[in-house]
mmCIF file of C-alpha atoms in Angstrom:
data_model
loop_
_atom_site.group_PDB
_atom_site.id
_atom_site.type_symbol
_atom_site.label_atom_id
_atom_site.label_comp_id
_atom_site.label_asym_id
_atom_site.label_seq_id
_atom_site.Cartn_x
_atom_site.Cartn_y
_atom_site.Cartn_z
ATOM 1 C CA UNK Y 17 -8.684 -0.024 -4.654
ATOM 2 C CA UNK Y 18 -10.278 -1.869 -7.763
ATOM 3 C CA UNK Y 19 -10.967 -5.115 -6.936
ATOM 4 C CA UNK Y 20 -12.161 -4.945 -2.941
ATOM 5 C CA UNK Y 21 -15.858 -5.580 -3.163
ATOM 6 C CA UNK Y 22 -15.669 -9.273 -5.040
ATOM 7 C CA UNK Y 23 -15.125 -10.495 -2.000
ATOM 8 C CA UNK Y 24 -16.750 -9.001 0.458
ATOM 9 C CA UNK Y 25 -20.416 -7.864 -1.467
ATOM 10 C CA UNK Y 26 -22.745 -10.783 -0.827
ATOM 11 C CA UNK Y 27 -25.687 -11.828 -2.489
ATOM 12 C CA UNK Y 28 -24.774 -11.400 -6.285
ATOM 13 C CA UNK Y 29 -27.272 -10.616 -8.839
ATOM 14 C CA UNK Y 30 -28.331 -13.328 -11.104
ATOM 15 C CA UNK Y 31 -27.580 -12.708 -14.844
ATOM 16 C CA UNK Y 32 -29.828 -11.712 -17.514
ATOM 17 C CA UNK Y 33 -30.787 -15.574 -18.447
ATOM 18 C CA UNK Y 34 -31.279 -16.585 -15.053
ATOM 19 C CA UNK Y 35 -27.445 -18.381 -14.628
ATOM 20 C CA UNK Y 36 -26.341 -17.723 -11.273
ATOM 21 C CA UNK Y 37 -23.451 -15.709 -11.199
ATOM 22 C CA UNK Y 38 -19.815 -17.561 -11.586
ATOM 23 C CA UNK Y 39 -17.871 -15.535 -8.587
ATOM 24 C CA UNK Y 40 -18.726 -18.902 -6.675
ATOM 25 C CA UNK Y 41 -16.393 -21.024 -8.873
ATOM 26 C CA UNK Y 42 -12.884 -21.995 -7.250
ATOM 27 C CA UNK Y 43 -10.079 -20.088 -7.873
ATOM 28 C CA UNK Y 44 -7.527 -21.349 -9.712
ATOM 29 C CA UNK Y 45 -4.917 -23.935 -6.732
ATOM 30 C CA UNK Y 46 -1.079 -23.971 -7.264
ATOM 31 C CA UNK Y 47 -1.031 -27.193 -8.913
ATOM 32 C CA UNK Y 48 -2.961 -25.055 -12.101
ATOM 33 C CA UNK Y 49 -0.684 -23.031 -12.003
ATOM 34 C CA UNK Y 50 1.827 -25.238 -12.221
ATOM 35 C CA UNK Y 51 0.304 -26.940 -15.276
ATOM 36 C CA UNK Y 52 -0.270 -23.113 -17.031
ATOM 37 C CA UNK Y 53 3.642 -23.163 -18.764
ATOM 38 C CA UNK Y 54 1.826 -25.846 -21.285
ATOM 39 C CA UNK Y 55 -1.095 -23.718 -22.232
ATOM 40 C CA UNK Y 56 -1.579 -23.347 -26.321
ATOM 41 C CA UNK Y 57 -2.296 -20.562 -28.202
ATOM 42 C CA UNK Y 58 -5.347 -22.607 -29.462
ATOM 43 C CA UNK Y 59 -6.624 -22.735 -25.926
ATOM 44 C CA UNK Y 60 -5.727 -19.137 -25.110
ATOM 45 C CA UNK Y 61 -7.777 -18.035 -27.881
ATOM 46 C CA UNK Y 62 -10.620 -20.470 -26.233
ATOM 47 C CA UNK Y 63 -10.379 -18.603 -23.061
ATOM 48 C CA UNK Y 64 -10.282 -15.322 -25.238
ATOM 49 C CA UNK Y 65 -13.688 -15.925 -26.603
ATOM 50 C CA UNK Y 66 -14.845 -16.703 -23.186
ATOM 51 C CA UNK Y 67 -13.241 -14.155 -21.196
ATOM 52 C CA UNK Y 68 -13.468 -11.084 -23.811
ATOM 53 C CA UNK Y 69 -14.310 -8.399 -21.052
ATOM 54 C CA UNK Y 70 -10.662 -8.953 -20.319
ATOM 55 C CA UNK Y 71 -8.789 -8.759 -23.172
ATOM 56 C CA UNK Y 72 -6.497 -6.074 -24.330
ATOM 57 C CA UNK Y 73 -7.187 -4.940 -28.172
ATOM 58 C CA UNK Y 74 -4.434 -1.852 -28.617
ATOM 59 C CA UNK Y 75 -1.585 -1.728 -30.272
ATOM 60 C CA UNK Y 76 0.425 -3.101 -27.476
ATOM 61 C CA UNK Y 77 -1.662 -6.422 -27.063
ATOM 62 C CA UNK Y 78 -1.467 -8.983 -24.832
ATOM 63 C CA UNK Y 79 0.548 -7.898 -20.931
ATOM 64 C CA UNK Y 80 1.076 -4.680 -23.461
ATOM 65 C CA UNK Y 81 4.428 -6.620 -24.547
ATOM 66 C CA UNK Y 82 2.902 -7.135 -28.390
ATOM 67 C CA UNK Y 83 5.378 -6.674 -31.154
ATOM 68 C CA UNK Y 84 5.280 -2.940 -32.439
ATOM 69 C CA UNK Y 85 5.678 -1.430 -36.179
ATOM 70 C CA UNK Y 86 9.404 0.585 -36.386
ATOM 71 C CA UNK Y 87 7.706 3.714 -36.940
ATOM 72 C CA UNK Y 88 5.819 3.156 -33.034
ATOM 73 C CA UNK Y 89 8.949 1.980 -31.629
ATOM 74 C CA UNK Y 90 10.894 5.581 -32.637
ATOM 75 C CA UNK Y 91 8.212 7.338 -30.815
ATOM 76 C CA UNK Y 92 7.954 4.925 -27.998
ATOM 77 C CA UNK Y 93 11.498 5.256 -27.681
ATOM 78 C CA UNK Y 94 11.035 9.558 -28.013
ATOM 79 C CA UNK Y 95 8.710 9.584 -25.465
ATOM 80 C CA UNK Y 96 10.879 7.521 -23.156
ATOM 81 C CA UNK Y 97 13.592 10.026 -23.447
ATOM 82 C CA UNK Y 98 11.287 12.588 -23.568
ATOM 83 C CA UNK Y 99 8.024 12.750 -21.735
ATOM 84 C CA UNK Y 100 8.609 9.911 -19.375
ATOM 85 C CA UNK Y 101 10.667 11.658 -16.899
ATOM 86 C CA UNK Y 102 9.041 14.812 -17.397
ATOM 87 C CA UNK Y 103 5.736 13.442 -16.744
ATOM 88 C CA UNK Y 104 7.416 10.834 -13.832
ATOM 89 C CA UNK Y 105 8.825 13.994 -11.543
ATOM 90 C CA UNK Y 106 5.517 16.404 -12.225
ATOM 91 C CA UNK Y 107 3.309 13.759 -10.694
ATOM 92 C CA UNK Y 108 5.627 12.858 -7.893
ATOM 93 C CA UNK Y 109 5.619 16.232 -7.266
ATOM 94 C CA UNK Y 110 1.792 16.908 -7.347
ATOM 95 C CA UNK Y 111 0.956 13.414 -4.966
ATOM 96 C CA UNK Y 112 3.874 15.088 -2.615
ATOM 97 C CA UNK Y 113 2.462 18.753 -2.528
ATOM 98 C CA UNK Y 114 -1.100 17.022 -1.698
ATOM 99 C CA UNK Y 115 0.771 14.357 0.639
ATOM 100 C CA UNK Y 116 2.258 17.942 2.723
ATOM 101 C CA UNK Y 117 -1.417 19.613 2.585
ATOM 102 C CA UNK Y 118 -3.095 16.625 4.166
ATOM 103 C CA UNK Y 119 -0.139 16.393 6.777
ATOM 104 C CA UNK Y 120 -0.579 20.231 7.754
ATOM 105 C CA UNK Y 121 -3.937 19.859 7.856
ATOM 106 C CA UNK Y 122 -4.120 16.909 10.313
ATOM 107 C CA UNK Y 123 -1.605 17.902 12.176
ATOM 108 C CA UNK Y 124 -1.585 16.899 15.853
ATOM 109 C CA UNK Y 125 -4.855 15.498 15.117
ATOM 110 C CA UNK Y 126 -6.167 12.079 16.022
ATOM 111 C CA UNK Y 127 -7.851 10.133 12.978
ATOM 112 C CA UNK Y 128 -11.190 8.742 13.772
ATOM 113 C CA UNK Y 129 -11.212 5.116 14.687
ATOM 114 C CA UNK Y 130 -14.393 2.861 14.536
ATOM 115 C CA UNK Y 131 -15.449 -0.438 13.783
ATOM 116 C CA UNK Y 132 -11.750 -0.570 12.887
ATOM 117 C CA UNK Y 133 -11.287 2.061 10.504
ATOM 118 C CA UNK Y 134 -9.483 4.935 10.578
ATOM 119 C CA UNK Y 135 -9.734 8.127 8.933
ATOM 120 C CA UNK Y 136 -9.704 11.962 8.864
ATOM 121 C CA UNK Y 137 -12.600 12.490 6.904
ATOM 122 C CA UNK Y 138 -15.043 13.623 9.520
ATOM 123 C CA UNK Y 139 -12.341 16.573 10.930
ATOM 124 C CA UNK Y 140 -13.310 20.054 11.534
ATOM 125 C CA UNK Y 141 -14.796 22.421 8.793
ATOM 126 C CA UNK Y 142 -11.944 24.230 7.180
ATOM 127 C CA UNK Y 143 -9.577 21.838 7.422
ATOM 128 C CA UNK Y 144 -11.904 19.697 5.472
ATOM 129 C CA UNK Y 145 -12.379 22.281 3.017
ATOM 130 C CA UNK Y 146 -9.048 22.540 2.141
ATOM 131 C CA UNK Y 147 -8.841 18.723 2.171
ATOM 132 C CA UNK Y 148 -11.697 18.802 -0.240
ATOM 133 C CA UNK Y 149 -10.796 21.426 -2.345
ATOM 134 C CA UNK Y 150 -6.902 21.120 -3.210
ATOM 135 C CA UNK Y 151 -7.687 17.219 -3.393
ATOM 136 C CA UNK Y 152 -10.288 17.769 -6.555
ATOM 137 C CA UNK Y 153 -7.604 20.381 -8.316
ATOM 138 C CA UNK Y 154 -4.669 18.923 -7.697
ATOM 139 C CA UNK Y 155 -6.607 15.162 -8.578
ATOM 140 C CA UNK Y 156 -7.470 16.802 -12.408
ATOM 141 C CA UNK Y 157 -4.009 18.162 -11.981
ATOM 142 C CA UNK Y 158 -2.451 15.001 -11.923
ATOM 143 C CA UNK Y 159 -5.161 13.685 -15.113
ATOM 144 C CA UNK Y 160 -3.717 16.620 -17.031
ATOM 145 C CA UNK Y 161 -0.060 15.460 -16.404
ATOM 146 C CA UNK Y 162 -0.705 12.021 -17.063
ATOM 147 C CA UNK Y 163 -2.330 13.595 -20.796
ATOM 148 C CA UNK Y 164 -5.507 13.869 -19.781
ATOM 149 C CA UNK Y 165 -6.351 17.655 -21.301
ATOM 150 C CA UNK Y 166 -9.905 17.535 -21.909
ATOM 151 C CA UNK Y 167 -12.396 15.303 -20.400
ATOM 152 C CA UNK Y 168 -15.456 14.988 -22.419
ATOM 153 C CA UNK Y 169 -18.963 14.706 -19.439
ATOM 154 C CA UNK Y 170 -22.270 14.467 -20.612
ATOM 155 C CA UNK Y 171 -25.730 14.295 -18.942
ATOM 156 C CA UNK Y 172 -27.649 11.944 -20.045
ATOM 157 C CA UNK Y 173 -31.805 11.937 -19.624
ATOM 158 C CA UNK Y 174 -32.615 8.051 -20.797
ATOM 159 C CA UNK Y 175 -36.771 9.043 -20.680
ATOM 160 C CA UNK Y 176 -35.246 11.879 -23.601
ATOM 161 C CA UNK Y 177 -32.698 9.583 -25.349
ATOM 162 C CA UNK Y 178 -35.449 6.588 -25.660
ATOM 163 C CA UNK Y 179 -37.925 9.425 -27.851
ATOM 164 C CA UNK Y 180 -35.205 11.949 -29.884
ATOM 165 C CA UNK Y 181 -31.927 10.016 -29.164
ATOM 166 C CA UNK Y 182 -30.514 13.941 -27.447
ATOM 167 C CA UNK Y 183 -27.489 13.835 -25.941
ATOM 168 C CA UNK Y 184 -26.835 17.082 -23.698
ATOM 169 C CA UNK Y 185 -23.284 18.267 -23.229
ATOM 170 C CA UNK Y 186 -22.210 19.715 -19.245
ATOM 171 C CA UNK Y 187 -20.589 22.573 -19.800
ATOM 172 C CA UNK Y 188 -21.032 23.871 -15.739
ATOM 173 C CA UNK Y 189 -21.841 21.334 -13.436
ATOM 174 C CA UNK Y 190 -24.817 22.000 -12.095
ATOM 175 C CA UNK Y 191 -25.859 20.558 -7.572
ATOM 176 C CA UNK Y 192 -27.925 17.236 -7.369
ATOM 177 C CA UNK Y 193 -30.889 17.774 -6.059
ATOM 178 C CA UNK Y 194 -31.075 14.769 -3.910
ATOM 179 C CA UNK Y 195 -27.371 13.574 -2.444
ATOM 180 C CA UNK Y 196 -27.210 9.646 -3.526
ATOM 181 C CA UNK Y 197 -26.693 6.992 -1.036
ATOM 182 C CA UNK Y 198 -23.627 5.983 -3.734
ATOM 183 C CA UNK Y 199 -22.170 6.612 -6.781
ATOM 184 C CA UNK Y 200 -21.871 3.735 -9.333
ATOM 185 C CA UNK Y 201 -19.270 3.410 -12.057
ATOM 186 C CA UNK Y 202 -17.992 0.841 -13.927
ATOM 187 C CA UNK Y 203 -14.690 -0.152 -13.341
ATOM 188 C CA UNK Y 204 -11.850 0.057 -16.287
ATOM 189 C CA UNK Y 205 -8.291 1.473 -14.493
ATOM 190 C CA UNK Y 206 -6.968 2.806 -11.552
ATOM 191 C CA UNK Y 207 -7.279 5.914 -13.323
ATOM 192 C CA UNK Y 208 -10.811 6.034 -12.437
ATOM 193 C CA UNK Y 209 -9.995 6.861 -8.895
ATOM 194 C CA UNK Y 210 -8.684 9.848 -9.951
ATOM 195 C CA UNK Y 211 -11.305 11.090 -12.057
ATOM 196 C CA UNK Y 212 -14.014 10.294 -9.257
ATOM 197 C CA UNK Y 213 -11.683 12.580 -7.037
ATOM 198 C CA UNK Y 214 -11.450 15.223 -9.347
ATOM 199 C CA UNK Y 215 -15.137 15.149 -9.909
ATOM 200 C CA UNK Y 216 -16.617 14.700 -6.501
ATOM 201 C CA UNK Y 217 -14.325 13.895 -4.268
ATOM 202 C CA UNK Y 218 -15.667 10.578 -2.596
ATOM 203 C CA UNK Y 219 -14.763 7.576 -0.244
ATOM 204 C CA UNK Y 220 -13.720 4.575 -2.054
ATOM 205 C CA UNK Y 221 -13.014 0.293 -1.049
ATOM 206 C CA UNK Y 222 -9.460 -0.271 -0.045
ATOM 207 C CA UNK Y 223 -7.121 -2.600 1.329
ATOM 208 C CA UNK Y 224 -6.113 -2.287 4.384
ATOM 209 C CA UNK Y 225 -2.551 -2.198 3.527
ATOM 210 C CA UNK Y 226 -3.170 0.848 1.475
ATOM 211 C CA UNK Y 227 -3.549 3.093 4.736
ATOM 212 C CA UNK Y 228 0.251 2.065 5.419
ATOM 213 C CA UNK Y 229 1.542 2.969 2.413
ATOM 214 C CA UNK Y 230 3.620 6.327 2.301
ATOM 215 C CA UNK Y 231 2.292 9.232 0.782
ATOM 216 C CA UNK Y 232 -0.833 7.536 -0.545
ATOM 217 C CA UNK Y 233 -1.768 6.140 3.256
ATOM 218 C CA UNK Y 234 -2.617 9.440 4.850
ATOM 219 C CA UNK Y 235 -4.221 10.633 1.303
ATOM 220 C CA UNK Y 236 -6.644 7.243 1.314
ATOM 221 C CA UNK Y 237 -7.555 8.336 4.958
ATOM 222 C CA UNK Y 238 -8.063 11.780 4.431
ATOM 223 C CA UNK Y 239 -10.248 10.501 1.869
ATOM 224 C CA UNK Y 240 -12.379 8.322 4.052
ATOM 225 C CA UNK Y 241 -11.720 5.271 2.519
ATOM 226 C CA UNK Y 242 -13.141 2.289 3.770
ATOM 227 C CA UNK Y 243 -10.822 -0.356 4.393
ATOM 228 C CA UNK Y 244 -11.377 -4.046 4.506
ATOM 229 C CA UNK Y 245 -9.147 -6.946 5.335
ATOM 230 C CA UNK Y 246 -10.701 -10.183 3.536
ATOM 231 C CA UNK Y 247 -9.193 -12.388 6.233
ATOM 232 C CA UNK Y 248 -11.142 -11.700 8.593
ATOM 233 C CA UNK Y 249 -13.996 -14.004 9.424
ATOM 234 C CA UNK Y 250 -14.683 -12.828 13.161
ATOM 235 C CA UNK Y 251 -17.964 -13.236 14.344
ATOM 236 C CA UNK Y 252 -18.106 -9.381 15.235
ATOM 237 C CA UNK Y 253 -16.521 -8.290 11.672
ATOM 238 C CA UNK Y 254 -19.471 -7.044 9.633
ATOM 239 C CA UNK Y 255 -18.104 -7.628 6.275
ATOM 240 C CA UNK Y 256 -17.832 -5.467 3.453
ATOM 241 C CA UNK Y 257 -21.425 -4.665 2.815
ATOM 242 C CA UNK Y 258 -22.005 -4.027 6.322
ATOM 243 C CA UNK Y 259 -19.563 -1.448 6.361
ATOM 244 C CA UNK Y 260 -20.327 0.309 3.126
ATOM 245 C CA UNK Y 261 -23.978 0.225 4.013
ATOM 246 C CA UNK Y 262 -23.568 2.093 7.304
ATOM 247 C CA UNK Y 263 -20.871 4.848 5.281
ATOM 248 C CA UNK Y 264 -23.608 5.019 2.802
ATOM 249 C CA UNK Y 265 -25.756 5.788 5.820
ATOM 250 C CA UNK Y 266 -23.943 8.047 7.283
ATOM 251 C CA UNK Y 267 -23.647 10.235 4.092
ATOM 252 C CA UNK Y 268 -27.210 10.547 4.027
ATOM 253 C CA UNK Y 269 -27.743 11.827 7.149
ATOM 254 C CA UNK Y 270 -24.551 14.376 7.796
ATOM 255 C CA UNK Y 271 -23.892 15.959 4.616
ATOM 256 C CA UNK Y 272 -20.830 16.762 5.582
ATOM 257 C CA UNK Y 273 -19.805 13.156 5.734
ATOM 258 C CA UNK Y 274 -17.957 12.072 2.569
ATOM 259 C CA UNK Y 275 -19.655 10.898 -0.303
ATOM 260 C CA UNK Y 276 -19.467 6.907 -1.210
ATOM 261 C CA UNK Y 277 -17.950 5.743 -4.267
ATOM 262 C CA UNK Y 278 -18.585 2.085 -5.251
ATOM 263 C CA UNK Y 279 -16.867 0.285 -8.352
ATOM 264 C CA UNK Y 280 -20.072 -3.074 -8.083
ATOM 265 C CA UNK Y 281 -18.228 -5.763 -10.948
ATOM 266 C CA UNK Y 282 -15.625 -6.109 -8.085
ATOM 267 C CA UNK Y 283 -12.772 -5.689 -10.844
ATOM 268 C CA UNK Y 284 -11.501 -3.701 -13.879
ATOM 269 C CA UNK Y 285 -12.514 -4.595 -17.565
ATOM 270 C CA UNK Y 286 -11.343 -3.468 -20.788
ATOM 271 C CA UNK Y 287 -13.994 -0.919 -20.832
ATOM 272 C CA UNK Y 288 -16.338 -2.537 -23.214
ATOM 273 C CA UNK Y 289 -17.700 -4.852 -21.326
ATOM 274 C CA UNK Y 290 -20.040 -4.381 -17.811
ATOM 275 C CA UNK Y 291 -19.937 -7.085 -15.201
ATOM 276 C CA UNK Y 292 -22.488 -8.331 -13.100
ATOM 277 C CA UNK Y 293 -22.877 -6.082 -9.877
ATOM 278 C CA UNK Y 294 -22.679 -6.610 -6.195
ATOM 279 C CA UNK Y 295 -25.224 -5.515 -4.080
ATOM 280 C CA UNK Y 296 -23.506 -3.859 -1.267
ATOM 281 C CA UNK Y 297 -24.228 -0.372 -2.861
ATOM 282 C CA UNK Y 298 -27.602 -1.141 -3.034
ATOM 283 C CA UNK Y 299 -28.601 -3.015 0.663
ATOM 284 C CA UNK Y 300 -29.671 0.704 1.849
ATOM 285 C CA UNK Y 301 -32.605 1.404 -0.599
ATOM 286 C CA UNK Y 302 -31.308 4.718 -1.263
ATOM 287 C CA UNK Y 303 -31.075 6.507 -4.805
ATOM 288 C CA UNK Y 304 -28.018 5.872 -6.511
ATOM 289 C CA UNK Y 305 -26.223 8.028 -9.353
ATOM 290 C CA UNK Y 306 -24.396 6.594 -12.060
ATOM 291 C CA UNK Y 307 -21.438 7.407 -13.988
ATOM 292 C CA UNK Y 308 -20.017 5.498 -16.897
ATOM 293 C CA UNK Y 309 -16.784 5.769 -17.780
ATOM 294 C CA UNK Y 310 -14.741 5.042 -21.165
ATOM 295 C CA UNK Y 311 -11.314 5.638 -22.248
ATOM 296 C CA UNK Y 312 -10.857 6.182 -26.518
ATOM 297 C CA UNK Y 313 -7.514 5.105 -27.753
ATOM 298 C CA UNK Y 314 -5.863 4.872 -30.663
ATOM 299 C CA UNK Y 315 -2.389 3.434 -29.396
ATOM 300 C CA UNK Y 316 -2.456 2.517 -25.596
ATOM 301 C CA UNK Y 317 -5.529 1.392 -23.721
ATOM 302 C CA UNK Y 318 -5.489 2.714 -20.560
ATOM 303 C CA UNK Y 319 -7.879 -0.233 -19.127
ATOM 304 C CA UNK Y 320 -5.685 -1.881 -16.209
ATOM 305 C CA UNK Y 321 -6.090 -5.616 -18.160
ATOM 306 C CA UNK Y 322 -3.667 -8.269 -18.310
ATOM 307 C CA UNK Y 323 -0.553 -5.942 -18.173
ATOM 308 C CA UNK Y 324 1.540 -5.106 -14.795
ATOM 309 C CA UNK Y 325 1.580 -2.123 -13.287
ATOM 310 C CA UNK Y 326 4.765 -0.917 -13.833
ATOM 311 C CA UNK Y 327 4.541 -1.658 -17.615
ATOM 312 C CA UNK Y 328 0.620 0.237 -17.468
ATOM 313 C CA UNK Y 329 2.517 3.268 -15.981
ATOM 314 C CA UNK Y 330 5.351 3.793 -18.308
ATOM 315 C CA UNK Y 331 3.030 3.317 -21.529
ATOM 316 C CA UNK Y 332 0.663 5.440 -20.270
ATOM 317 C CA UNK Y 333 3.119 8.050 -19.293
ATOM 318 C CA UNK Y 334 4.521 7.511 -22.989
ATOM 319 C CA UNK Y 335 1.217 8.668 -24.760
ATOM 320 C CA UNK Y 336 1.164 11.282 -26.059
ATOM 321 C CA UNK Y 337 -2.380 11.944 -25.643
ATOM 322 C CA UNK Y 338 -5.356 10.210 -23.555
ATOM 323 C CA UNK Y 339 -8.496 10.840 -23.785
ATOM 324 C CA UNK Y 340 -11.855 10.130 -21.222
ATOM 325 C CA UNK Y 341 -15.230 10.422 -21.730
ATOM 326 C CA UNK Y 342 -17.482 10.558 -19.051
ATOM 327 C CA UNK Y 343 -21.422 9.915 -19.146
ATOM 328 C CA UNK Y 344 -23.334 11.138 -15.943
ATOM 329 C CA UNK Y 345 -26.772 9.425 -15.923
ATOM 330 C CA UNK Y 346 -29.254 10.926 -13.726
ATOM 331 C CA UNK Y 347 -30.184 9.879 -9.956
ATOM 332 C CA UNK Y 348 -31.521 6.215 -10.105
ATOM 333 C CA UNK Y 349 -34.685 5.807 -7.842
ATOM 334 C CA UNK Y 350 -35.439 2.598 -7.007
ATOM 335 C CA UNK Y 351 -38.628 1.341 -6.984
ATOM 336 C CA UNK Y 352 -40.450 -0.639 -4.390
ATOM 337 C CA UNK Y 353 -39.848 -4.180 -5.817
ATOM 338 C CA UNK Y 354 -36.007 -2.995 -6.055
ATOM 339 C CA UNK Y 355 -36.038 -1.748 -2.480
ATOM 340 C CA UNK Y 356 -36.998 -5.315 -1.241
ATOM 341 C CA UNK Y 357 -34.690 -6.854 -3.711
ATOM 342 C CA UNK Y 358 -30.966 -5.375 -3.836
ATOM 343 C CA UNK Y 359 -30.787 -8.084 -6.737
ATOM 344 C CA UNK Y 360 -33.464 -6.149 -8.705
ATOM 345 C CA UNK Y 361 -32.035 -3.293 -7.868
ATOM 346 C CA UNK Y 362 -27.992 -3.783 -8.716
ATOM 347 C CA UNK Y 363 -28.900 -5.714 -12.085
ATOM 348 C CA UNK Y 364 -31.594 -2.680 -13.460
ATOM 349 C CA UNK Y 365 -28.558 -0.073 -12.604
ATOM 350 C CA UNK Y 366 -26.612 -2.256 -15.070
ATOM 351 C CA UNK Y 367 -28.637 -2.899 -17.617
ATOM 352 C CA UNK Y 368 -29.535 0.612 -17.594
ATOM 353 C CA UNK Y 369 -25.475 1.794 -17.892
ATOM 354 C CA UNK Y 370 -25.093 -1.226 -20.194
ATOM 355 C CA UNK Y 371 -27.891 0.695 -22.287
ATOM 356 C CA UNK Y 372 -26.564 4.310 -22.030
ATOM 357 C CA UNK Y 373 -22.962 3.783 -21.993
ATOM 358 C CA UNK Y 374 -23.291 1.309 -24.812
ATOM 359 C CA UNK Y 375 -21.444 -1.783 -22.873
ATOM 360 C CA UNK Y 376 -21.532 -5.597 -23.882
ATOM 361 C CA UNK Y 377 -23.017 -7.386 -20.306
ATOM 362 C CA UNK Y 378 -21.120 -10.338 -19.363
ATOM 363 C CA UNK Y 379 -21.470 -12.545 -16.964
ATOM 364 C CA UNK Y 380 -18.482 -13.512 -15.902
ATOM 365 C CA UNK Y 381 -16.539 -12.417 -13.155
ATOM 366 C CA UNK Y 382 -13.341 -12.407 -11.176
ATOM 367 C CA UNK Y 383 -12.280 -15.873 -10.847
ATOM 368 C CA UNK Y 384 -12.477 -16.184 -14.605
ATOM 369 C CA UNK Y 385 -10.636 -13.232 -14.973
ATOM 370 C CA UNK Y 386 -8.103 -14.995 -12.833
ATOM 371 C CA UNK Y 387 -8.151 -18.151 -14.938
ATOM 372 C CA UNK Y 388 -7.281 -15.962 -17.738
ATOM 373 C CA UNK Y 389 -4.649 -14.156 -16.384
ATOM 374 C CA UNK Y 390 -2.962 -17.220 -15.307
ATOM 375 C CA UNK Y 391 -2.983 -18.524 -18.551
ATOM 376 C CA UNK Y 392 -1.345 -15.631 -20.140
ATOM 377 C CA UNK Y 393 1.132 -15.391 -17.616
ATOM 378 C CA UNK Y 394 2.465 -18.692 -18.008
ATOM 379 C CA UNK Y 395 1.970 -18.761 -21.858
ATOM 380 C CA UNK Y 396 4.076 -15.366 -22.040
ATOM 381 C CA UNK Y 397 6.160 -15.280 -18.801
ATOM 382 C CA UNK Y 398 7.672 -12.365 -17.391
ATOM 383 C CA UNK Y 399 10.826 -10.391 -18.787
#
């Protein structure tokens, strides 16, 4: 679900010097990859000045396959005996007790199909309660399993932080007074999915494919997830922004709709950068909260960068301890100039979580992430 608005958001922001934004560059053709086997460390490091919101900095390194002291190796290698499996089989079993709730709960139900999607987010009351409910626990659940044991949120007022530098801790979480049209977050792992549904329980940007996949299909519909299909260029298809714009809608007017949740850099970073946002969160005018996101390590990064899935899973699952911290800014109301401009609008969200979340702005984006990757890949092939 990370990467599913680069695509489909038109009309990106410009960046902060006035360069238009470099999502319209080509993506890399076969024939560079075929020439990527003969990339140099010398030009690798090039391309790791210019594409540092992407590069790994833990122990692990590059793809997570960097060469480890003895002494990390013995407790890699503890861990893999150890907590691996443990952890493995107590997360199957939590997606497969909330796979079983969703199923009784939508049982011999219809999902709702329009403007082809389909989901069971807009079912009656209780069921939805229980949806809602069991999906937040059993969502931290799953966090705590994966090492997760405390996760650090914070309001922050930036009107208070600009004259004493306060930060306020959340100890209760207290009701918004207005419901946003979206929340915004930055975008560092697939682990931020979780925490969003552990916190509030939203909608997110998803394949298509991902409502087919077991367990995790009916789950992403129960969700509401808005699914998109970057193929197709009908005349009647309304795009991504379209669609999240009417969701985001929707959510406005019946509260009991579910709640949008937009990642705007279109892809993950290593969480110390911010890339430039998308403006399909932002086409409706309506406030926006957002929510900043970082991950402290001292081993393992869990940012989703330049390693493989499988690999990010097992390391992760190896830790010992991870840790989140989560900074909750307060409702962003646009202005009137930012209402007629979603361009306005998107880039003062980011330089305002660039500000408070203490971020580096880039302004790249995901083809040069894909240029890098590339390059990696073929300098450091797969085991």
């Amino acid at each position: 679900m990370d990467s599913e608005l680069d695509d489909g958001m038109s009309s990106v922001p410009l960046s902060p010097r006035g360069e238009s934004n470099l999502e319209g560059r080509p993506k890399p053709t076969t024939s560079d990859h075929k020439s990527l086997p003969s990339t140099s460390h010398s030009q690798i490091e090039e391309l790791q000045i210019k594409c540092a919101a992407f590069v790994r900095h833990d122990l692990y390194g590059i793809m997570g396959r960097g060469d480890l002291p003895w002494t990390q190796k013995i407790l890699l290698g503890i861990a893999l005996i150890t907590l691996f499996p443990l952890r493995l089989v107590l997360a199957t079993l939590v997606v497969l007790q909330y796979y079983l709730i969703c199923r009784a709960c939508t049982l011999f139900l219809a999902p709702n199909r329009e403007d082809e999607q389909e989901d069971y987010a807009h079912i009656g009351r209780w069921r939805r309660k229980i949806i809602f409910w069991f999906g937040r626990v059993l969502s931290r659940a799953l966090l705590f399993v994966f090492g997760f044991y405390w996760i650090k949120e914070t309001y922050r007022n930036p009107d208070i932080d600009r004259k004493f530098n306060l930060e306020l801790e959340i100890h209760e979480r207290s009701e918004e007074i207005e419901r946003p049209g979206a929340i915004i977050s930055n975008h560092v792992s697939h682990l931020d999915i979780l925490y969003h549904m552990s916190s509030s329980f939203p909608c997110f940007v998803a394949k298509r494919s991902v409502g087919k996949l077991p367990l995790v299909g009916l789950i992403s519909k129960c969700l509401g997830c808005i699914y998109v299909q970057r193929e197709a260029k009908s005349s009647d298809f309304k795009g991504v922004s379209g669609m999240v714009n009417d969701r985001i809608n929707e959510s406005l007017r019946d509260k009991s709709a579910p709640m949008v949740m937009l990642f705007p850099e279109g892809t993950t970073t290593n969480g110390d950068y911010i890339l430039p946002f998308k403006t399909g969160a932002f086409l409706s005018k309506a406030p926006v909260l957002p929510v900043i996101l970082r991950y402290p390590y001292k081993r393992f990064s869990p940012a989703w960068d330049t390693i493989s899935g499988r690999r990010h899973v097992i390391l992760l699952l190896c830790q010992f301890v991870n840790n989140i911290t989560v900074t909750r800014l307060p409702l962003y109301y646009p202005s009137h100039e930012e209402k007629e401009d979603p361009k306005l609008y998107a880039e003062n969200v980011r330089r305002l979580m660039a500000r408070e979340g203490d971020l580096k702005m880039s302004d790249i984006g995901l083809p040069e992430k894909r240029v890098y990757h590339a390059a990696i890949h073929g300098l450091f092939p797969q085991r």
